[in-house]
Structures are given as structure tokens and as C-alpha cells.
Amino acid sequence: MWFFIFTKTRAMAKKIAIIGGGNLGTAIAEGLLKSKFSKPLEITITKRNVATLKSFEQRHVKVTDNNSEAVKQSEVIILAIKPFQVNDVLNGIKKELGNNKMLISVVTGVTLNDIKGIIGEKTSLFRAMPNTAIAIQQSMTCICSDKVSSAETKYVHDLFNHLGRVVTIDEKLMEAATILAACGTAYAMRYIRANIQGGIEIGFDAATASIIAAQTVKGATELLLQNGSHPEQEIDKVTTPKGCTIAGLNEMEHQGFSSSLIKGIITSYKKIAKD
Ligand SMILES: NC(=O)c1ccc[n+]([C@@H]2O[C@H](COP(=O)([O-])OP(=O)(O)OC[C@H]3O[C@@H](n4cnc5c(N)ncnc54)[C@H](OP(=O)(O)O)[C@@H]3O)[C@@H](O)[C@H]2O)c1
């Protein structure tokens, strides 16, 4: 028991450098702080224009424009810059990376091999694909890795489990994960928006329709996540024979509802695979 507490505390005390304090980098930092996975002084955030990180500085998070210094003082490096910045930034910090460090890249489209090609083989490498709900600790984060230890895997899973849910995937599915998990947020928003528009047409004001639509979708997803059920099982519970739900659902399908969603996902995937 004491051993467990000791190892858990040690695992959580690693110093983390977030290289690239933009939308995603700061959302990760917020999540680490809110979830108490890290203490403020255990996090360093970098970017060139640090003025935008004032609110973190005020909370005693270390803020700097010096990537090398941040990496030197940290055991875990989260790379959250744009793909075209990766080459320059990694070349700038590679001297500070080594055996005892972990690098977690959240950069879209940059492979583990691309990263190894710049920094070599010494540092343990992970790729993570979160979504914007990471800001409220509700991300779906898909993770892959290369030659990492089980302790390192556990640590990275712990970290992202504090920011939502985690699944491990093969790297070849990383683009598919971007579509289903990251673009998926946008698809879900359009579905909810359509519900709001329909809700207004049948009598609700926009604000009430928004709450009803969002909470109903939240409840529906919780049914799946908590019951482990298939959507169709939950649909069967709502569809009375000859009732209004099945009439509406069938009309949606006649109009190509499922087909249009699947085609949209495949179109997004073809686009990401091509670019
Ligand atoms: N947003 C998402 O939902 C999401 C989801 C999954 C993956 N991703 C990936 O995550 C990465 C970051 O996305 P984002 O939306 O957070 O982009 P972003 O808001 O543009 O953030 C990138 C940050 O990197 C900083 N930066 C640029 N050059 C730097 C340097 N040399 N050293 C240190 N920091 C530097 C920029 O700040 P300065 O200009 O001040 O340096 C900027 O704040 C992208 O590769 C994206 O594909 C994003």
C-alpha cells in the first residue's frame, strides 16, 4: 500500500514542459492544473510571445520563451506547435533531450519516425491526438508510442486520463483518430445545431432549445458510455410502435442522415490522407 502511494506520488511529480502555449498547449496546462495532476511550479509553458500567458504566470506556472531551458528542467515534454514549426523547434531542443525524458507530440500529421529523424532514438516518444474538450477535461485522446516502457505508458495514460478518456491505437490510425475524435467535435456541434434549429421551429426560444439539445446529447452519450450499450439498443427503448420517434428517425434516414454522416467522415479522411 505504501509502495503504491509512493510510486503514484512520484509519477505525478514529474516536471512537464509544454512547448507551444497556444490553444491546445494552454488547454492541456489548464486541465493539468484543474485536475491537480500537476502543481503550478511543475509546469513550464513556452512560446515566443509570452505576454499571452500572463494568467498562468499569475498562478505560478513557469512561463518562458526559452525552449531549451524549459526542456532541460523537465522530464516530460509536450510538443504543441504547428506542424511546420516542428523541424526548427526540435532542432533547437534536441541537445537537451535524452534517455531520461519523454516527448509527447500532439502535432497533427508528424509521425514518430519524422520526430526520430530529427532528435534520434534516445528519448521515449508518444503521439497523442486529443480534442478541444481537453480544456474542460473531457477530451477523447488517442495515443500511440514507440519503444516505451510500461511505466512510461502508464504515466502518459494517467496524464491524459486526467484530461478525459484515453485509447491506445496503432500509429497508422492516427489520421483516422484525428477525423473521428478531433473533427468529431465539429460534426457533433452541427448535429446539435440542427436540433436547435428544429427545436425553434416547433416552438422553443433559441436559448431553451440550446440547453435541451445539448443536455439531451450529453445524456445520450452517457447512456452509451455508462451502460456500454450499442446506440440501437438505446433507440429501441425510445421507439414506440407506430410512434413519433420511429416516424421521425425513418424520415431522417430516407433523407440520407446516416449516409451523409458516413460520407462526411470519409471525405474528411480522404482529405487528411491526401494532404
Ligand atoms: N486545437 C486542437 O483542437 C488540436 C487537436 C489536436 C491536435 N492539435 C495540434 O496541436 C498543435 C497546436 O495546435 P493549436 O491549435 O494549439 O495551435 P496554436 O494555437 O497556433 O499554438 C501553437 C503555439 O506555438 C507557439 N510557438 C510557435 N513557435 C514556437 C517556438 N519556436 N517555440 C515555442 N512556441 C512556439 C505559438 O506561440 P508564439 O507565436 O507566441 O510563439 C502558439 O501559441 C497543432 O499541430 C495542431 O495540429 C490541435
mmCIF file of N, CA, C and O and ligand atoms in Angstrom, residues 19-26 46-50 52 65 67 79-83 85 88-89 106-108 128-132 182, ligand 1:
data_model
loop_
_atom_site.group_PDB
_atom_site.id
_atom_site.type_symbol
_atom_site.label_atom_id
_atom_site.label_comp_id
_atom_site.label_asym_id
_atom_site.label_seq_id
_atom_site.Cartn_x
_atom_site.Cartn_y
_atom_site.Cartn_z
ATOM 1 N N ILE A 19 5.745 22.862 -24.879
ATOM 2 C CA ILE A 19 6.402 23.695 -25.886
ATOM 3 C C ILE A 19 5.343 24.124 -26.895
ATOM 4 O O ILE A 19 4.867 23.307 -27.695
ATOM 5 N N GLY A 20 4.931 25.385 -26.820
ATOM 6 C CA GLY A 20 3.858 25.890 -27.675
ATOM 7 C C GLY A 20 2.600 26.146 -26.857
ATOM 8 O O GLY A 20 1.698 25.304 -26.812
ATOM 9 N N GLY A 21 2.568 27.304 -26.197
ATOM 10 C CA GLY A 21 1.420 27.633 -25.335
ATOM 11 C C GLY A 21 0.299 28.303 -26.112
ATOM 12 O O GLY A 21 -0.132 29.414 -25.780
ATOM 13 N N GLY A 22 -0.195 27.631 -27.150
ATOM 14 C CA GLY A 22 -1.321 28.146 -27.928
ATOM 15 C C GLY A 22 -2.631 27.563 -27.416
ATOM 16 O O GLY A 22 -2.769 27.263 -26.222
ATOM 17 N N ASN A 23 -3.605 27.380 -28.313
ATOM 18 C CA ASN A 23 -4.930 26.861 -27.923
ATOM 19 C C ASN A 23 -4.808 25.541 -27.175
ATOM 20 O O ASN A 23 -5.321 25.387 -26.060
ATOM 21 N N LEU A 24 -4.144 24.582 -27.821
ATOM 22 C CA LEU A 24 -4.089 23.245 -27.228
ATOM 23 C C LEU A 24 -3.130 23.194 -26.039
ATOM 24 O O LEU A 24 -3.450 22.617 -24.995
ATOM 25 N N GLY A 25 -1.945 23.817 -26.196
ATOM 26 C CA GLY A 25 -0.953 23.793 -25.115
ATOM 27 C C GLY A 25 -1.509 24.380 -23.816
ATOM 28 O O GLY A 25 -1.345 23.799 -22.740
ATOM 29 N N THR A 26 -2.219 25.507 -23.925
ATOM 30 C CA THR A 26 -2.759 26.127 -22.699
ATOM 31 C C THR A 26 -3.950 25.321 -22.165
ATOM 32 O O THR A 26 -4.152 25.247 -20.958
ATOM 33 N N THR A 46 6.019 27.316 -22.862
ATOM 34 C CA THR A 46 6.845 28.202 -23.689
ATOM 35 C C THR A 46 6.068 28.704 -24.897
ATOM 36 O O THR A 46 5.161 28.037 -25.386
ATOM 37 N N LYS A 47 6.414 29.877 -25.331
ATOM 38 C CA LYS A 47 6.026 30.419 -26.633
ATOM 39 C C LYS A 47 6.871 31.658 -26.855
ATOM 40 O O LYS A 47 7.524 32.133 -25.919
ATOM 41 N N ARG A 48 6.882 32.156 -28.098
ATOM 42 C CA ARG A 48 7.747 33.315 -28.360
ATOM 43 C C ARG A 48 7.165 34.578 -27.737
ATOM 44 O O ARG A 48 7.874 35.340 -27.102
ATOM 45 N N ASN A 49 5.863 34.767 -27.871
ATOM 46 C CA ASN A 49 5.220 35.949 -27.283
ATOM 47 C C ASN A 49 4.547 35.545 -25.962
ATOM 48 O O ASN A 49 3.369 35.172 -25.935
ATOM 49 N N VAL A 50 5.307 35.633 -24.865
ATOM 50 C CA VAL A 50 4.811 35.118 -23.580
ATOM 51 C C VAL A 50 3.763 36.021 -22.920
ATOM 52 O O VAL A 50 3.158 35.625 -21.927
ATOM 53 N N THR A 52 0.859 36.580 -23.696
ATOM 54 C CA THR A 52 -0.481 35.958 -23.663
ATOM 55 C C THR A 52 -0.589 34.897 -22.557
ATOM 56 O O THR A 52 -1.656 34.323 -22.367
ATOM 57 N N ASP A 65 10.218 32.048 -22.995
ATOM 58 C CA ASP A 65 10.363 31.879 -24.445
ATOM 59 C C ASP A 65 11.607 31.039 -24.758
ATOM 60 O O ASP A 65 12.006 30.926 -25.906
ATOM 61 N N ASN A 67 12.907 27.602 -25.049
ATOM 62 C CA ASN A 67 12.533 26.179 -25.128
ATOM 63 C C ASN A 67 13.590 25.264 -24.508
ATOM 64 O O ASN A 67 13.265 24.314 -23.791
ATOM 65 N N LEU A 79 4.843 18.547 -26.959
ATOM 66 C CA LEU A 79 5.085 19.395 -28.126
ATOM 67 C C LEU A 79 3.743 19.796 -28.731
ATOM 68 O O LEU A 79 3.008 18.951 -29.246
ATOM 69 N N ALA A 80 3.403 21.094 -28.632
ATOM 70 C CA ALA A 80 2.073 21.552 -29.067
ATOM 71 C C ALA A 80 2.180 22.741 -30.010
ATOM 72 O O ALA A 80 1.530 23.764 -29.821
ATOM 73 N N ILE A 81 3.041 22.590 -31.015
ATOM 74 C CA ILE A 81 3.240 23.655 -32.010
ATOM 75 C C ILE A 81 2.613 23.221 -33.333
ATOM 76 O O ILE A 81 2.155 22.081 -33.458
ATOM 77 N N LYS A 82 2.623 24.088 -34.322
ATOM 78 C CA LYS A 82 2.086 23.752 -35.639
ATOM 79 C C LYS A 82 3.070 22.835 -36.374
ATOM 80 O O LYS A 82 4.291 22.931 -36.159
ATOM 81 N N PRO A 83 2.554 21.987 -37.265
ATOM 82 C CA PRO A 83 3.444 21.037 -37.952
ATOM 83 C C PRO A 83 4.658 21.694 -38.619
ATOM 84 O O PRO A 83 5.776 21.180 -38.520
ATOM 85 N N GLN A 85 6.357 24.091 -37.728
ATOM 86 C CA GLN A 85 7.337 24.611 -36.767
ATOM 87 C C GLN A 85 8.184 23.501 -36.136
ATOM 88 O O GLN A 85 9.154 23.776 -35.426
ATOM 89 N N ASP A 88 12.279 23.186 -36.839
ATOM 90 C CA ASP A 88 13.092 24.212 -36.170
ATOM 91 C C ASP A 88 13.093 24.012 -34.652
ATOM 92 O O ASP A 88 14.147 24.058 -34.002
ATOM 93 N N VAL A 89 11.896 23.797 -34.097
ATOM 94 C CA VAL A 89 11.796 23.701 -32.630
ATOM 95 C C VAL A 89 12.536 22.454 -32.128
ATOM 96 O O VAL A 89 13.302 22.531 -31.158
ATOM 97 N N VAL A 106 1.618 16.330 -29.787
ATOM 98 C CA VAL A 106 0.197 16.403 -30.144
ATOM 99 C C VAL A 106 0.042 17.029 -31.526
ATOM 100 O O VAL A 106 -1.050 17.435 -31.920
ATOM 101 N N VAL A 107 1.168 17.117 -32.249
ATOM 102 C CA VAL A 107 1.168 17.786 -33.554
ATOM 103 C C VAL A 107 0.533 16.866 -34.607
ATOM 104 O O VAL A 107 0.934 15.716 -34.758
ATOM 105 N N THR A 108 -0.419 17.393 -35.321
ATOM 106 C CA THR A 108 -1.125 16.604 -36.331
ATOM 107 C C THR A 108 -0.202 16.283 -37.503
ATOM 108 O O THR A 108 0.513 17.166 -37.995
ATOM 109 N N ALA A 128 -0.036 11.915 -29.293
ATOM 110 C CA ALA A 128 -1.371 11.946 -28.697
ATOM 111 C C ALA A 128 -2.265 12.826 -29.556
ATOM 112 O O ALA A 128 -1.836 13.875 -30.037
ATOM 113 N N MET A 129 -3.481 12.387 -29.799
ATOM 114 C CA MET A 129 -4.449 13.182 -30.558
ATOM 115 C C MET A 129 -5.653 13.469 -29.666
ATOM 116 O O MET A 129 -6.543 12.640 -29.526
ATOM 117 N N PRO A 130 -5.629 14.611 -28.989
ATOM 118 C CA PRO A 130 -6.776 14.990 -28.148
ATOM 119 C C PRO A 130 -7.803 15.795 -28.959
ATOM 120 O O PRO A 130 -7.621 15.999 -30.156
ATOM 121 N N ASN A 131 -8.849 16.254 -28.315
ATOM 122 C CA ASN A 131 -9.751 17.210 -28.975
ATOM 123 C C ASN A 131 -9.964 18.426 -28.064
ATOM 124 O O ASN A 131 -9.427 18.473 -26.942
ATOM 125 N N THR A 132 -10.730 19.409 -28.543
ATOM 126 C CA THR A 132 -10.812 20.687 -27.827
ATOM 127 C C THR A 132 -11.470 20.562 -26.450
ATOM 128 O O THR A 132 -11.292 21.439 -25.601
ATOM 129 N N ALA A 182 -11.103 14.384 -33.209
ATOM 130 C CA ALA A 182 -10.897 15.845 -33.206
ATOM 131 C C ALA A 182 -11.930 16.544 -34.097
ATOM 132 O O ALA A 182 -12.672 17.411 -33.633
HETATM 133 N N1 LIG B 1 -6.571 22.696 -31.350
HETATM 134 C C1 LIG B 1 -6.939 21.421 -31.377
HETATM 135 O O1 LIG B 1 -8.064 21.048 -31.077
HETATM 136 C C2 LIG B 1 -5.951 20.341 -31.721
HETATM 137 C C3 LIG B 1 -6.310 18.999 -31.538
HETATM 138 C C4 LIG B 1 -5.369 18.029 -31.806
HETATM 139 C C5 LIG B 1 -4.111 18.383 -32.259
HETATM 140 N N2 LIG B 1 -3.795 19.687 -32.471
HETATM 141 C C6 LIG B 1 -2.443 20.055 -32.930
HETATM 142 O O2 LIG B 1 -1.790 20.745 -31.880
HETATM 143 C C7 LIG B 1 -0.855 21.671 -32.409
HETATM 144 C C8 LIG B 1 -1.102 23.035 -31.793
HETATM 145 O O3 LIG B 1 -2.396 23.482 -32.161
HETATM 146 P P1 LIG B 1 -3.016 24.830 -31.592
HETATM 147 O O4 LIG B 1 -4.399 24.889 -32.063
HETATM 148 O O5 LIG B 1 -2.737 24.904 -30.125
HETATM 149 O O6 LIG B 1 -2.099 25.910 -32.365
HETATM 150 P P2 LIG B 1 -1.712 27.399 -31.886
HETATM 151 O O7 LIG B 1 -2.816 27.972 -31.075
HETATM 152 O O8 LIG B 1 -1.236 28.120 -33.099
HETATM 153 O O9 LIG B 1 -0.484 27.150 -30.893
HETATM 154 C C9 LIG B 1 0.829 26.977 -31.319
HETATM 155 C C10 LIG B 1 1.684 27.778 -30.365
HETATM 156 O O10 LIG B 1 3.049 27.509 -30.637
HETATM 157 C C11 LIG B 1 3.768 28.687 -30.289
HETATM 158 N N3 LIG B 1 5.053 28.658 -30.954
HETATM 159 C C12 LIG B 1 5.325 28.896 -32.250
HETATM 160 N N4 LIG B 1 6.643 28.804 -32.479
HETATM 161 C C13 LIG B 1 7.204 28.492 -31.282
HETATM 162 C C14 LIG B 1 8.537 28.289 -30.867
HETATM 163 N N5 LIG B 1 9.578 28.389 -31.717
HETATM 164 N N6 LIG B 1 8.754 27.981 -29.580
HETATM 165 C C15 LIG B 1 7.734 27.897 -28.687
HETATM 166 N N7 LIG B 1 6.448 28.100 -29.036
HETATM 167 C C16 LIG B 1 6.199 28.410 -30.322
HETATM 168 C C17 LIG B 1 2.867 29.830 -30.761
HETATM 169 O O11 LIG B 1 3.039 31.000 -29.972
HETATM 170 P P3 LIG B 1 4.068 32.155 -30.406
HETATM 171 O O12 LIG B 1 3.722 32.546 -31.796
HETATM 172 O O13 LIG B 1 3.869 33.240 -29.382
HETATM 173 O O14 LIG B 1 5.428 31.537 -30.322
HETATM 174 C C18 LIG B 1 1.484 29.284 -30.487
HETATM 175 O O15 LIG B 1 0.972 29.771 -29.274
HETATM 176 C C19 LIG B 1 -1.042 21.651 -33.922
HETATM 177 O O16 LIG B 1 -0.031 20.872 -34.503
HETATM 178 C C20 LIG B 1 -2.404 21.006 -34.107
HETATM 179 O O17 LIG B 1 -2.462 20.298 -35.329
HETATM 180 C C21 LIG B 1 -4.687 20.683 -32.183
#
